CSV table of C-alpha atoms and ligand atoms in Angstrom, one decimal:
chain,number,residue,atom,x,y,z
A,1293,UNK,CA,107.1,88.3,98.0
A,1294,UNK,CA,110.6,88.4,96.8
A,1295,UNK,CA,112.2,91.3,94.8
A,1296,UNK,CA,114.8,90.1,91.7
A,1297,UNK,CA,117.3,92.1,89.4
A,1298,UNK,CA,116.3,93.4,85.8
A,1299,UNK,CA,119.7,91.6,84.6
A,1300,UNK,CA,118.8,88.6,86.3
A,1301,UNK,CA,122.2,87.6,88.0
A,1302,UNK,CA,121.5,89.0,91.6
A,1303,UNK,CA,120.0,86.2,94.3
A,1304,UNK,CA,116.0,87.2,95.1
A,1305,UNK,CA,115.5,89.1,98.7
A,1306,UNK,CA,113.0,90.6,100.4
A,1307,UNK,CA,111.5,94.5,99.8
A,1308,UNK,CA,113.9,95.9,102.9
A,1309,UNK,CA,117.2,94.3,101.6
A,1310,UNK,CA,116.2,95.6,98.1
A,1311,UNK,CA,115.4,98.9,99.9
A,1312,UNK,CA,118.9,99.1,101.8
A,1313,UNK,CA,120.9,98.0,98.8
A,1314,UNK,CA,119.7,100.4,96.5
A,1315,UNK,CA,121.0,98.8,93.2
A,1316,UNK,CA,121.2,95.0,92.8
A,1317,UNK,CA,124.4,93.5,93.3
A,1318,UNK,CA,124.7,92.7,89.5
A,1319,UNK,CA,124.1,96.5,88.4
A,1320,UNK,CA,120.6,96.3,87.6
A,1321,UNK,CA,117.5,97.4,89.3
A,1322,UNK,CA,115.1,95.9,91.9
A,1323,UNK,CA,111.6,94.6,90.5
A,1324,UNK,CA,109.0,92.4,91.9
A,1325,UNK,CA,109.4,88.6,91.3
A,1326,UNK,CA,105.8,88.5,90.1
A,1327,UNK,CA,103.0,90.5,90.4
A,1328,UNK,CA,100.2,89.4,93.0
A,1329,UNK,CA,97.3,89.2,92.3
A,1330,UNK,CA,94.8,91.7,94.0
A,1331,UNK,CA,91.3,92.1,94.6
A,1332,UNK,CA,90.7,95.4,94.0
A,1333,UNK,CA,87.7,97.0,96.1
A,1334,UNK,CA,85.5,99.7,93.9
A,1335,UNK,CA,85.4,100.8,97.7
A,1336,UNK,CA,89.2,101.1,98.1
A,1337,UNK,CA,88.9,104.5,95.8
A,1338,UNK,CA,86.8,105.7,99.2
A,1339,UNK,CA,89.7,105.7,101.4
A,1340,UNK,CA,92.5,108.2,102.4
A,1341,UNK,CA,95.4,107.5,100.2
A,1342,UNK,CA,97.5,106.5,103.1
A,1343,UNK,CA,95.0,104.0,104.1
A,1344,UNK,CA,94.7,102.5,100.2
A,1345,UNK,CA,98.7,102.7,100.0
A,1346,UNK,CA,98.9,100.2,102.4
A,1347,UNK,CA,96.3,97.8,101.0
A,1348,UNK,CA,98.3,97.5,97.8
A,1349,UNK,CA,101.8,97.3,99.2
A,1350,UNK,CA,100.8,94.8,101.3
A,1351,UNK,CA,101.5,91.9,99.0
A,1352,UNK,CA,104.9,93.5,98.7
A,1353,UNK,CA,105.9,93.3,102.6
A,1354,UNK,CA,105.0,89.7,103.3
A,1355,UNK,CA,107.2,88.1,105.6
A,1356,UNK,CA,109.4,91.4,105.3
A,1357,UNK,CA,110.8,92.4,108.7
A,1358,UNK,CA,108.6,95.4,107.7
A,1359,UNK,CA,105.7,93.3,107.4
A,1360,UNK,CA,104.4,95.0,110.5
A,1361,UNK,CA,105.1,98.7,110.4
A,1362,UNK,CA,103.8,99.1,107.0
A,1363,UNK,CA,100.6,100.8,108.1
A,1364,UNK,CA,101.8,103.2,109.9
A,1365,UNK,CA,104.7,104.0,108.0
A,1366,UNK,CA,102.3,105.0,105.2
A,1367,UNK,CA,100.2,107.2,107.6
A,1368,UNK,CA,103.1,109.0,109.0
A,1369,UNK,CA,104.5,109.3,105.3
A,1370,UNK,CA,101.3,109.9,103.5
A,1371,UNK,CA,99.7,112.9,105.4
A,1372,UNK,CA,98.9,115.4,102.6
A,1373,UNK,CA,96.1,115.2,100.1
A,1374,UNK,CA,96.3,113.7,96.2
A,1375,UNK,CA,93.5,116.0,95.0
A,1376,UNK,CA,92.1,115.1,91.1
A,1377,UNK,CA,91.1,117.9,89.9
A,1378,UNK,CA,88.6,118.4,86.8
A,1379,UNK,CA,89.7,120.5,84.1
A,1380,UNK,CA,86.8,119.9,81.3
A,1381,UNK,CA,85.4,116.7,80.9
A,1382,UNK,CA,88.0,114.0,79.6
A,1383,UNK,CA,91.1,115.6,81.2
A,1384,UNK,CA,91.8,115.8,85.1
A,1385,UNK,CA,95.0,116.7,87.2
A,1386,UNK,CA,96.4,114.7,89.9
A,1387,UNK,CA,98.1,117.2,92.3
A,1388,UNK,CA,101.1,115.0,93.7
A,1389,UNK,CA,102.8,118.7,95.0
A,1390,UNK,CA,101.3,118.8,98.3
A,1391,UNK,CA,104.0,117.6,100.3
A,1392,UNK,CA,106.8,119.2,102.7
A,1393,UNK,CA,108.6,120.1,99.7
A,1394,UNK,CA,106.3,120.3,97.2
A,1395,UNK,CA,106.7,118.0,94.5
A,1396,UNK,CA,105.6,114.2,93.8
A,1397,UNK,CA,109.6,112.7,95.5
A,1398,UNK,CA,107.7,113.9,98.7
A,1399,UNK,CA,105.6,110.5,98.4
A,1400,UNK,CA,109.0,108.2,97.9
A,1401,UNK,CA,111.4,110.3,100.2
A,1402,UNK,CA,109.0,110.1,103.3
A,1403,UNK,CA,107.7,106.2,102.9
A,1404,UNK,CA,112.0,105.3,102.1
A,1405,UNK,CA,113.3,107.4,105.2
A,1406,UNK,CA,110.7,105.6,107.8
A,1407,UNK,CA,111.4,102.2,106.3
A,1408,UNK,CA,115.0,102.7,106.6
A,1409,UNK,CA,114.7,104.3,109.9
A,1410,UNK,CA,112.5,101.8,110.8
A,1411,UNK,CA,115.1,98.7,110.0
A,1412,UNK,CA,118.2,98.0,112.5
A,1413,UNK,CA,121.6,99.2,111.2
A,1414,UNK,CA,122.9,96.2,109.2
A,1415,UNK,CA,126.4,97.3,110.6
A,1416,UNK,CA,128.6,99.1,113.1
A,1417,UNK,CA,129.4,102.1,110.3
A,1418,UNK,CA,128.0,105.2,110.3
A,1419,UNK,CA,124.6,105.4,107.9
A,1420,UNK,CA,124.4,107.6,104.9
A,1421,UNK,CA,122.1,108.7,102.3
A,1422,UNK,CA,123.9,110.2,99.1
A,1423,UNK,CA,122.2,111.4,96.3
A,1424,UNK,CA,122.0,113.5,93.3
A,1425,UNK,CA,119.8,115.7,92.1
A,1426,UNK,CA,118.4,117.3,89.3
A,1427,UNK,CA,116.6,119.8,91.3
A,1428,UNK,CA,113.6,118.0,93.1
A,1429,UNK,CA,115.5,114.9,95.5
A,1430,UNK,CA,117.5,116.3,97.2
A,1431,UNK,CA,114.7,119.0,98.9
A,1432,UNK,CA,112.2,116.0,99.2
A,1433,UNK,CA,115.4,113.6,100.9
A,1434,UNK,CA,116.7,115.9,102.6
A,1435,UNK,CA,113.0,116.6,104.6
A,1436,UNK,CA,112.1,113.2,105.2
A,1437,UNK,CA,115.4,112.2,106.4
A,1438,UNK,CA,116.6,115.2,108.6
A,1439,UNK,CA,114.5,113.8,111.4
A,1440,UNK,CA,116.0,110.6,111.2
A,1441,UNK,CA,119.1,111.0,113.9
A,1442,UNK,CA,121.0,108.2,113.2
A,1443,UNK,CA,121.5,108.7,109.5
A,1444,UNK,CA,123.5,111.2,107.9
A,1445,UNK,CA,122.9,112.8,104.6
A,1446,UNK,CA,124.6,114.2,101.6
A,1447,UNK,CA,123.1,116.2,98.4
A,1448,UNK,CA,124.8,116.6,95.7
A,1449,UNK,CA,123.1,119.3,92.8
A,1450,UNK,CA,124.3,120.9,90.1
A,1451,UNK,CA,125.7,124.7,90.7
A,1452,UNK,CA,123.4,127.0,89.3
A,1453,UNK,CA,121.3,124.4,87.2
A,1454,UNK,CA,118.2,124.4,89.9
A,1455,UNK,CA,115.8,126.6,90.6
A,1456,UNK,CA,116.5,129.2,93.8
A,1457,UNK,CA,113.9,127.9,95.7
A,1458,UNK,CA,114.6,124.3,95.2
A,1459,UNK,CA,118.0,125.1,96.4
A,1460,UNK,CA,116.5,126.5,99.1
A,1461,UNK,CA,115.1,123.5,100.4
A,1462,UNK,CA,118.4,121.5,100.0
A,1463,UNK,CA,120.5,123.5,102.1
A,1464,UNK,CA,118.1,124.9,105.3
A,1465,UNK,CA,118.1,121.6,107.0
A,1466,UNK,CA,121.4,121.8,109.3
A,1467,UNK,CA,124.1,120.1,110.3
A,1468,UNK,CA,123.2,116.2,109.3
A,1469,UNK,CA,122.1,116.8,105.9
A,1470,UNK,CA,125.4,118.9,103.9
A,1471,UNK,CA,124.2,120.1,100.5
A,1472,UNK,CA,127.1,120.2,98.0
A,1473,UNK,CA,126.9,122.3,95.0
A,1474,UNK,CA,128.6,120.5,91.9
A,1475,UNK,CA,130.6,122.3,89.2
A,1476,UNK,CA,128.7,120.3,86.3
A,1477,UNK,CA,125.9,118.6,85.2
A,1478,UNK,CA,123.6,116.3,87.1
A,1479,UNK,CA,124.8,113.9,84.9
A,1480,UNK,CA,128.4,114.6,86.9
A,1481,UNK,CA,126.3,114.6,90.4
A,1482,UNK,CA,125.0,111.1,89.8
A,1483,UNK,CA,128.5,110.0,88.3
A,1484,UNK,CA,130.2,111.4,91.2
A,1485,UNK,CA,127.2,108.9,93.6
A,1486,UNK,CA,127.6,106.3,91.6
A,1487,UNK,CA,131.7,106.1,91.9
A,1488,UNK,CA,131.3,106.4,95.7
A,1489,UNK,CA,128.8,103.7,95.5
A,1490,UNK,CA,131.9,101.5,93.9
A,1491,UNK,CA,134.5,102.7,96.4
A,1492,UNK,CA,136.0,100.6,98.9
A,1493,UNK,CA,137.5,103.9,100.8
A,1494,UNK,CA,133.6,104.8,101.1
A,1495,UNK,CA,133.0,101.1,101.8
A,1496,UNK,CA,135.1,101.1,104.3
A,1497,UNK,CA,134.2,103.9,106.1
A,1498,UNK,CA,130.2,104.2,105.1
A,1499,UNK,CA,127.0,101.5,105.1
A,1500,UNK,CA,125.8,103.9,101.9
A,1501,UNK,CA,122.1,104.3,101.5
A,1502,UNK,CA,121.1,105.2,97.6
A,1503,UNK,CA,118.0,107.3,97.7
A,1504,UNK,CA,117.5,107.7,93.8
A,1505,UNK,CA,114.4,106.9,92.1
A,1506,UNK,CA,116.5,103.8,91.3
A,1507,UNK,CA,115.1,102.5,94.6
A,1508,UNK,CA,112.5,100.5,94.9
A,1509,UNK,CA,111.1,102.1,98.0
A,1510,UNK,CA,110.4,105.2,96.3
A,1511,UNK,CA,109.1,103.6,93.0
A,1512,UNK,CA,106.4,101.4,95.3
A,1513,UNK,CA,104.7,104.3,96.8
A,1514,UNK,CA,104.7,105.9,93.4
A,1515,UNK,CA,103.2,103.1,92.0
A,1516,UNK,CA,99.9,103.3,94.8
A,1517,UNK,CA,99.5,106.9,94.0
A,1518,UNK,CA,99.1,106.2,90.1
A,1519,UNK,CA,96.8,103.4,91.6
A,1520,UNK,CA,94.8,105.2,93.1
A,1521,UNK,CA,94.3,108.1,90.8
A,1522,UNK,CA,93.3,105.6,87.9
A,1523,UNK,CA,90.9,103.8,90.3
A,1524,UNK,CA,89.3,107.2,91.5
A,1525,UNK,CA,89.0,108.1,88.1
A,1526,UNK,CA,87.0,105.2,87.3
A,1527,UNK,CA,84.9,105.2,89.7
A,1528,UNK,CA,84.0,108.9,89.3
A,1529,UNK,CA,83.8,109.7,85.6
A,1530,UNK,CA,83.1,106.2,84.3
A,1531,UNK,CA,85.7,105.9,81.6
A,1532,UNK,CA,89.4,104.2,81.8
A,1533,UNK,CA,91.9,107.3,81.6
A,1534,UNK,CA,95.2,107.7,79.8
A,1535,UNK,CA,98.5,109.1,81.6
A,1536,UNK,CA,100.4,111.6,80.7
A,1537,UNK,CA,103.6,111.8,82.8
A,1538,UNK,CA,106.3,114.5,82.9
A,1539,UNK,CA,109.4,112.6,82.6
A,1540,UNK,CA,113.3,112.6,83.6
A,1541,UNK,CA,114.3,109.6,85.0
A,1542,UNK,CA,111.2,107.4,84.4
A,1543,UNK,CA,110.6,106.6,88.0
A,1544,UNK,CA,107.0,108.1,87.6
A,1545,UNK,CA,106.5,106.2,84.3
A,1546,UNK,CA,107.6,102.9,85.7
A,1547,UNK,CA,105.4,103.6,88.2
A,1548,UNK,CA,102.4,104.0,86.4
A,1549,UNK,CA,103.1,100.5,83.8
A,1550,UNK,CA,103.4,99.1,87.4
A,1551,UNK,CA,100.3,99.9,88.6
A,1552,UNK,CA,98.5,99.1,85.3
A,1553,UNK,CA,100.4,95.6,85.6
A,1554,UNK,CA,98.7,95.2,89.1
A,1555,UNK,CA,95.4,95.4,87.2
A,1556,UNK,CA,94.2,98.7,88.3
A,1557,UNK,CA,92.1,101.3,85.3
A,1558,UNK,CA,95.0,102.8,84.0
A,1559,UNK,CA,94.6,103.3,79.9
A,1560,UNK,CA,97.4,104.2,77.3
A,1561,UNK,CA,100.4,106.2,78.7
A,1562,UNK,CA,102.3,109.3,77.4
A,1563,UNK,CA,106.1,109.9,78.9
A,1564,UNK,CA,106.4,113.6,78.3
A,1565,UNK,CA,109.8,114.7,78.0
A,1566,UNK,CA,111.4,118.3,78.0
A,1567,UNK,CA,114.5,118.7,74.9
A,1568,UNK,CA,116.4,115.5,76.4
A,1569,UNK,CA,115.0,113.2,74.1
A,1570,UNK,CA,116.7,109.8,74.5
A,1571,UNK,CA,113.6,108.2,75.4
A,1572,UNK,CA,111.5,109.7,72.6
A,1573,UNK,CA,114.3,108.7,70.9
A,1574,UNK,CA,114.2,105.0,71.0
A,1575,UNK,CA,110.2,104.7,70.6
A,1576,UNK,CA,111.1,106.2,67.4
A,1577,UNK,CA,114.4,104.2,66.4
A,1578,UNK,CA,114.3,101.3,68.7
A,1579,UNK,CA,117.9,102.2,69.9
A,1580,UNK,CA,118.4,103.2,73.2
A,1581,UNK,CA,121.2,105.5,73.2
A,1582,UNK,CA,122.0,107.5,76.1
A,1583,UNK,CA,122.6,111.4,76.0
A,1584,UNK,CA,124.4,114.2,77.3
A,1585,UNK,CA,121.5,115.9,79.3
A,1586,UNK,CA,120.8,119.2,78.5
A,1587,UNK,CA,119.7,122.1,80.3
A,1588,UNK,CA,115.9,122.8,80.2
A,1589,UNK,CA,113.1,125.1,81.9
A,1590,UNK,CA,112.0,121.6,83.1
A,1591,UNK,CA,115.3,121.3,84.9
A,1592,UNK,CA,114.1,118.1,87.3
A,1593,UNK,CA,113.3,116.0,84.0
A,1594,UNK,CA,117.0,117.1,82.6
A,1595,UNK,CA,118.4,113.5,82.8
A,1596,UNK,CA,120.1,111.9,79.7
A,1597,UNK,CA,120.6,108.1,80.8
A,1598,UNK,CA,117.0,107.7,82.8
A,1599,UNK,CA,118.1,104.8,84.6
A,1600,UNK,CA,114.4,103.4,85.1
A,1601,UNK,CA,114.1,102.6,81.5
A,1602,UNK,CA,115.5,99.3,82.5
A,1603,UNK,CA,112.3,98.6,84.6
A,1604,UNK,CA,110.1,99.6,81.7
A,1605,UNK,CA,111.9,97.6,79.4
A,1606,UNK,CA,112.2,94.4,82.1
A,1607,UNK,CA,108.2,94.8,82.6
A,1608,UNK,CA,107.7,94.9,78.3
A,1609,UNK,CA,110.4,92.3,76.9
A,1610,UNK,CA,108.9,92.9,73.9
A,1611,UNK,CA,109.3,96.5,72.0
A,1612,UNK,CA,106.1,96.1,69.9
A,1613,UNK,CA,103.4,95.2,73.0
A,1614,UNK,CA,105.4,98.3,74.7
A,1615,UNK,CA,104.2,100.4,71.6
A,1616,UNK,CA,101.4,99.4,71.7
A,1617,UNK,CA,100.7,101.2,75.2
A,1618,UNK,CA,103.2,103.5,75.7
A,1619,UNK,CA,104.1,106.5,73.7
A,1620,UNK,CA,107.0,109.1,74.2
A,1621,UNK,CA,107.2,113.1,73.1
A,1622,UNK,CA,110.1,115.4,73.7
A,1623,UNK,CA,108.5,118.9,74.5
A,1624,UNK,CA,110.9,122.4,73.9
A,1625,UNK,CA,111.3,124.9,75.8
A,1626,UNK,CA,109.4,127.3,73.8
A,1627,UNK,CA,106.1,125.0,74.2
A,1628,UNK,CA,106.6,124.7,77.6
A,1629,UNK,CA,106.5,129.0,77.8
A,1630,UNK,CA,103.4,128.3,75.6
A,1631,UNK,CA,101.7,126.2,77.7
A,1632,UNK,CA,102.4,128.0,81.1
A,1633,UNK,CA,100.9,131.3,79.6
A,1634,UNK,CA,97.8,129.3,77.7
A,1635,UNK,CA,97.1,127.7,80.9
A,1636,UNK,CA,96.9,130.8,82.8
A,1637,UNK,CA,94.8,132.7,80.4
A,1638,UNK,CA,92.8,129.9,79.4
A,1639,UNK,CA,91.9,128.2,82.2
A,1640,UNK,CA,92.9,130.2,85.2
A,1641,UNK,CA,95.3,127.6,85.7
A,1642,UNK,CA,99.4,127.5,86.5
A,1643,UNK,CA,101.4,125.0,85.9
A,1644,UNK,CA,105.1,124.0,87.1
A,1645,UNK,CA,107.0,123.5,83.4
A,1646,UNK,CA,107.3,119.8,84.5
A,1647,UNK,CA,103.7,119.6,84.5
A,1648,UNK,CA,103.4,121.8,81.2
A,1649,UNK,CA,105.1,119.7,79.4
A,1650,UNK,CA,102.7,116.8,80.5
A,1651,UNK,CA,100.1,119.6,79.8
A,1652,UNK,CA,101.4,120.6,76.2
A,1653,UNK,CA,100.9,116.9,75.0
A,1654,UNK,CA,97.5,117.1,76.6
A,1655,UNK,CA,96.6,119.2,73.9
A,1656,UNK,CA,98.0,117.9,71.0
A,1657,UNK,CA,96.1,114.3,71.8
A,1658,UNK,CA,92.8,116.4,70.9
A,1659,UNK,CA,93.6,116.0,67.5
A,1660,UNK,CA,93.8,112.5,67.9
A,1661,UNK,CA,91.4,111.4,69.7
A,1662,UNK,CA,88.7,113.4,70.9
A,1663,UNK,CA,87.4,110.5,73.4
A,1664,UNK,CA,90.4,109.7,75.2
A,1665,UNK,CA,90.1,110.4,78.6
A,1666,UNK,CA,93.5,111.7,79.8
A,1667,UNK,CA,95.0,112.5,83.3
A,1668,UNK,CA,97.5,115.0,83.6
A,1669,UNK,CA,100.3,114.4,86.7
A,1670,UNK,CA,101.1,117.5,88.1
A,1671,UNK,CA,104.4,117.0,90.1
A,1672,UNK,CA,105.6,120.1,91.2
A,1673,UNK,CA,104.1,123.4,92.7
A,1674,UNK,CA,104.5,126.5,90.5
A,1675,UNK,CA,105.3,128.9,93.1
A,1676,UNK,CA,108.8,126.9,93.1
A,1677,UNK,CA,109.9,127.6,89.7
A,1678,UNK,CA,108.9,131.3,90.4
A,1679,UNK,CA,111.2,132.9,87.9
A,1680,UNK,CA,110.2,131.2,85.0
A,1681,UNK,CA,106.7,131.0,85.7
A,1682,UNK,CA,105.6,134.4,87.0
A,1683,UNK,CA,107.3,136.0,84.2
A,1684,UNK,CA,105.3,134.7,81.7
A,1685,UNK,CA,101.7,135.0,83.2
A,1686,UNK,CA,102.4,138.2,84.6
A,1687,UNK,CA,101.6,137.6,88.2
A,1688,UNK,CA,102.9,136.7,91.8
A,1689,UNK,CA,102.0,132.8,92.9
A,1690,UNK,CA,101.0,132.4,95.8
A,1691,UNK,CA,103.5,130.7,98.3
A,1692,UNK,CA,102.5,127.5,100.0
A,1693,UNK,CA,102.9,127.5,103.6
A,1694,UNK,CA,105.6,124.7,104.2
A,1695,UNK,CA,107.8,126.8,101.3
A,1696,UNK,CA,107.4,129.9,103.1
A,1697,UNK,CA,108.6,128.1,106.0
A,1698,UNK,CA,111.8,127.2,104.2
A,1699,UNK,CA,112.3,130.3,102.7
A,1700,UNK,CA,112.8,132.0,106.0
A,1701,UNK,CA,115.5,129.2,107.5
A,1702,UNK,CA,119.1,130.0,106.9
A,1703,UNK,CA,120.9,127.9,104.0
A,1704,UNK,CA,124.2,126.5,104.1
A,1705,UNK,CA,126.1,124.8,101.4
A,1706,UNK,CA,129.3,124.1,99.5
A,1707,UNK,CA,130.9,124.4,96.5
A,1708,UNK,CA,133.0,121.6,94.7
A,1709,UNK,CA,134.0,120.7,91.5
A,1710,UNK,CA,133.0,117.3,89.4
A,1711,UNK,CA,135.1,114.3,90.8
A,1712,UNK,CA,134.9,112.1,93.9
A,1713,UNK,CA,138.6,113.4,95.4
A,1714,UNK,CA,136.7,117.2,96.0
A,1715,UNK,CA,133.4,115.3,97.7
A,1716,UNK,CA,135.9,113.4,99.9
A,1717,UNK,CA,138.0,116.0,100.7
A,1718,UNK,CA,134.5,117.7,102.6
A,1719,UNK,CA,133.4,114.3,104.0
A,1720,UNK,CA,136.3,112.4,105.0
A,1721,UNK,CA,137.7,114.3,107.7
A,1722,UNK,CA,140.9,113.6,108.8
A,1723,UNK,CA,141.9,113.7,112.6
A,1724,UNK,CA,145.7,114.3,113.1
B,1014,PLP,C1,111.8,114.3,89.4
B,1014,PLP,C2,110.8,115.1,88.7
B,1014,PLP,C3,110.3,114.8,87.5
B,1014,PLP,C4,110.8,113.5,86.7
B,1014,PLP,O1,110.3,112.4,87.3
B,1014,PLP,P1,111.0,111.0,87.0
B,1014,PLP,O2,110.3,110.0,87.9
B,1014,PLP,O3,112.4,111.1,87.4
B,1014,PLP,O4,110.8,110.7,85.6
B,1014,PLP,C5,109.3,115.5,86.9
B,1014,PLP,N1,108.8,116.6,87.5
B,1014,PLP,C6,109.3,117.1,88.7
B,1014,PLP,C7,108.8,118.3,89.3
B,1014,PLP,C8,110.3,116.3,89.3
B,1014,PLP,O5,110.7,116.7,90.5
């Protein structure tokens, strides 16, 4: 199975180039060269995720030098639950927080940083991951690839734009993984990646690993959870459920067309969006016109250029059949307080406002459609956007263990401004 550009101009290569390059040669994204077709066990919905994972990536790693490894690189990565959880009878949450760090990248972070581990060096130069993040990558990246000895890592967040804890699990993970905090946006963070990415000085002196959602080794993973949550559905309630997705930079979204495309139960699909609306935007105009972001409760989906889009659009060519299927709503800030405290009151329930947003479009498809059964995607854990959330339902959340853990480490991280000169004046050290 080969893996081909969404622009079209980049030679075809197997899933561990495509995983070590990051982004195409031509600019555009990684996506399967076709879609293989899979006969899907009712029994598959029966087995540990990690042990499913690997029966639909399969098809993806033949003849890969990862070919292999594949099963045990999802057992090692993959050793948390996806619990489904009823809520009444047509809507259910997946939980995809149960990782080291709590939130869905968990699932994309851990498979990448074994698969990368897992592949020789491709050169002499020194390995790094750099990323941005908008609040949630950089924790999950920075866990999965701090054991990983031979690869450095660098984080770059926006100053004061992510959640306390979340910082916290950027910055507690020592010497190999620096955590830089950006003067600006994220929008500025993944500028800032993007530019080194381009550089010959980092070139030079870096073999640069992108671990973005942009990267097909976290969207694949993605993809077999989605797969697997629509299959389990199925099987347990009898009817083909919708999606509703919180959504920033559409890996999660991409992920779920993806695993429809594969042929697994997967019904219509909502992308819920916080006040950055581009997306909505262009279900409703048909123009795709990238924004500022801006600064929401829902600060992991605060991404005004989602650079997945270009997988959604590559998978529907055609606007109208993508219509047909796929629907977008921008969700404010005051809905998302809303939701949180209805939640809480109504169902006993708390939500992360990632997932309330998903959960605020919940409700409004009642209206609609009173049959529809819907699954929610819950992809953080509340207890990491404390200060929003315990405010507003009037109570402490319990801490899960592995962010107690982190809470207690010692944090260490720097401050720079927004260009590429103030990054390299930290990283490229200068022996006189
Ligand atoms: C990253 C993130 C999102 C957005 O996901 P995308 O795949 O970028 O659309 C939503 N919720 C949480 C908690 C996140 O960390």
């Amino acid at each position: 199975m080969k893996f081909v550009s969404t622009r079209g101009k980049s030679p075809a290569c197997l899933v561990s180039d495509a995983i070590q390059q990051g982004l195409a040669p031509d600019g555009g994204l990684f996506v399967p060269e076709s879609w293989p077709p899979l006969e899907i066990s009712p029994g598959w919905s029966q087995l540990k995720f990690s042990e499913f994972a690997t029966k639909v990536l399969t098809p993806f790693f033949t003849v890969d030098p990862l070919e292999s490894k594949l099963g045990e690189i999802c057992k090692q990565a993959f050793n948390f639950p996806v619990p489904l959880e009823k809520l009444d009878d047509t809507t259910s949450v997946v939980e995809l927080f149960h990782g080291p760090t709590n939130a869905f990248k968990d699932f994309g972070a851990r498979f990448l940083a074994l698969c990368i581990d897992a592949l020789p060096a491709p050169s002499a130069k020194e390995r790094m991951v750099l990323v941005a993040t908008s609040g949630d990558t950089g924790g999950a990246v920075a866990a999965a690839f701090h054991d990983c000895t031979k690869i450095a890592v660098s984080i770059l967040y926006p100053k004061g734009l992510i959640s306390p804890r979340q910082e916290k699990q950027l910055t507690v993970w020592g010497n190999r993984v620096k955590a830089f905090a950006v003067d600006g946006s994220f929008d500025d963070c993944q500028k800032m990646v993007k530019s080194a990415f381009l550089s010959e000085k980092w070139q030079q002196k870096f073999q640069l690993i992108s671990a973005n959602s942009i990267n097909v080794g976290r969207l694949l993973p993605q993809m077999a959870y989605m797969a697997y949550t629509g299959l389990r559905y199925q099987q347990l309630r009898q009817h083909l459920p919708g999606f509703i997705v919180p959504s920033g930079n559409i890996g999660n979204s991409a992920a779920v067309l993806w695993a429809r495309r594969m042929g697994f139960p997967i019904g219509p699909v909502i992308f819920a969006h916080n006040a950055n609306t581009t997306v909505p935007n262009y279900f409703q105009t048909g123009v795709w016109s990238p924004q500022t972001s801006i600064s929401t409760l829902a600060n992991a989906m605060d991404v005004g250029a989602p650079s997945n889009f270009e997988r959604v659009l590559h998978l529907f060519p055609k606007p109208a059949e993508l219509k047909k299927l796929v629907s977008a709503y921008s969700v404010s800030d005051e809905q998302i307080r809303l939701t949180i405290i209805d939640g809480f009151q109504k169902w006993g329930k708390i939500y992360c406002p990632h997932t309330a947003t998903a959960m605020a479009l919940r409700e409004m498809q009642r209206a609609k459609d009173e049959n529809q059964h819907w699954i929610v995607v819950a992809t953080a854990h509340p207890a990491k956007f404390e200060t929003i959330v315990e405010p507003l339902i009037k109570q402490k959340i319990e801490i899960p263990a592995n962010l107690e853990a982190v809470l207690n480490k010692p944090s260490a991280s720097e401050d720079i401004s927004s260009d590429l000169q103030s990054l390299e004046s930290k990283i490229f050290v200068t022996k006189s």
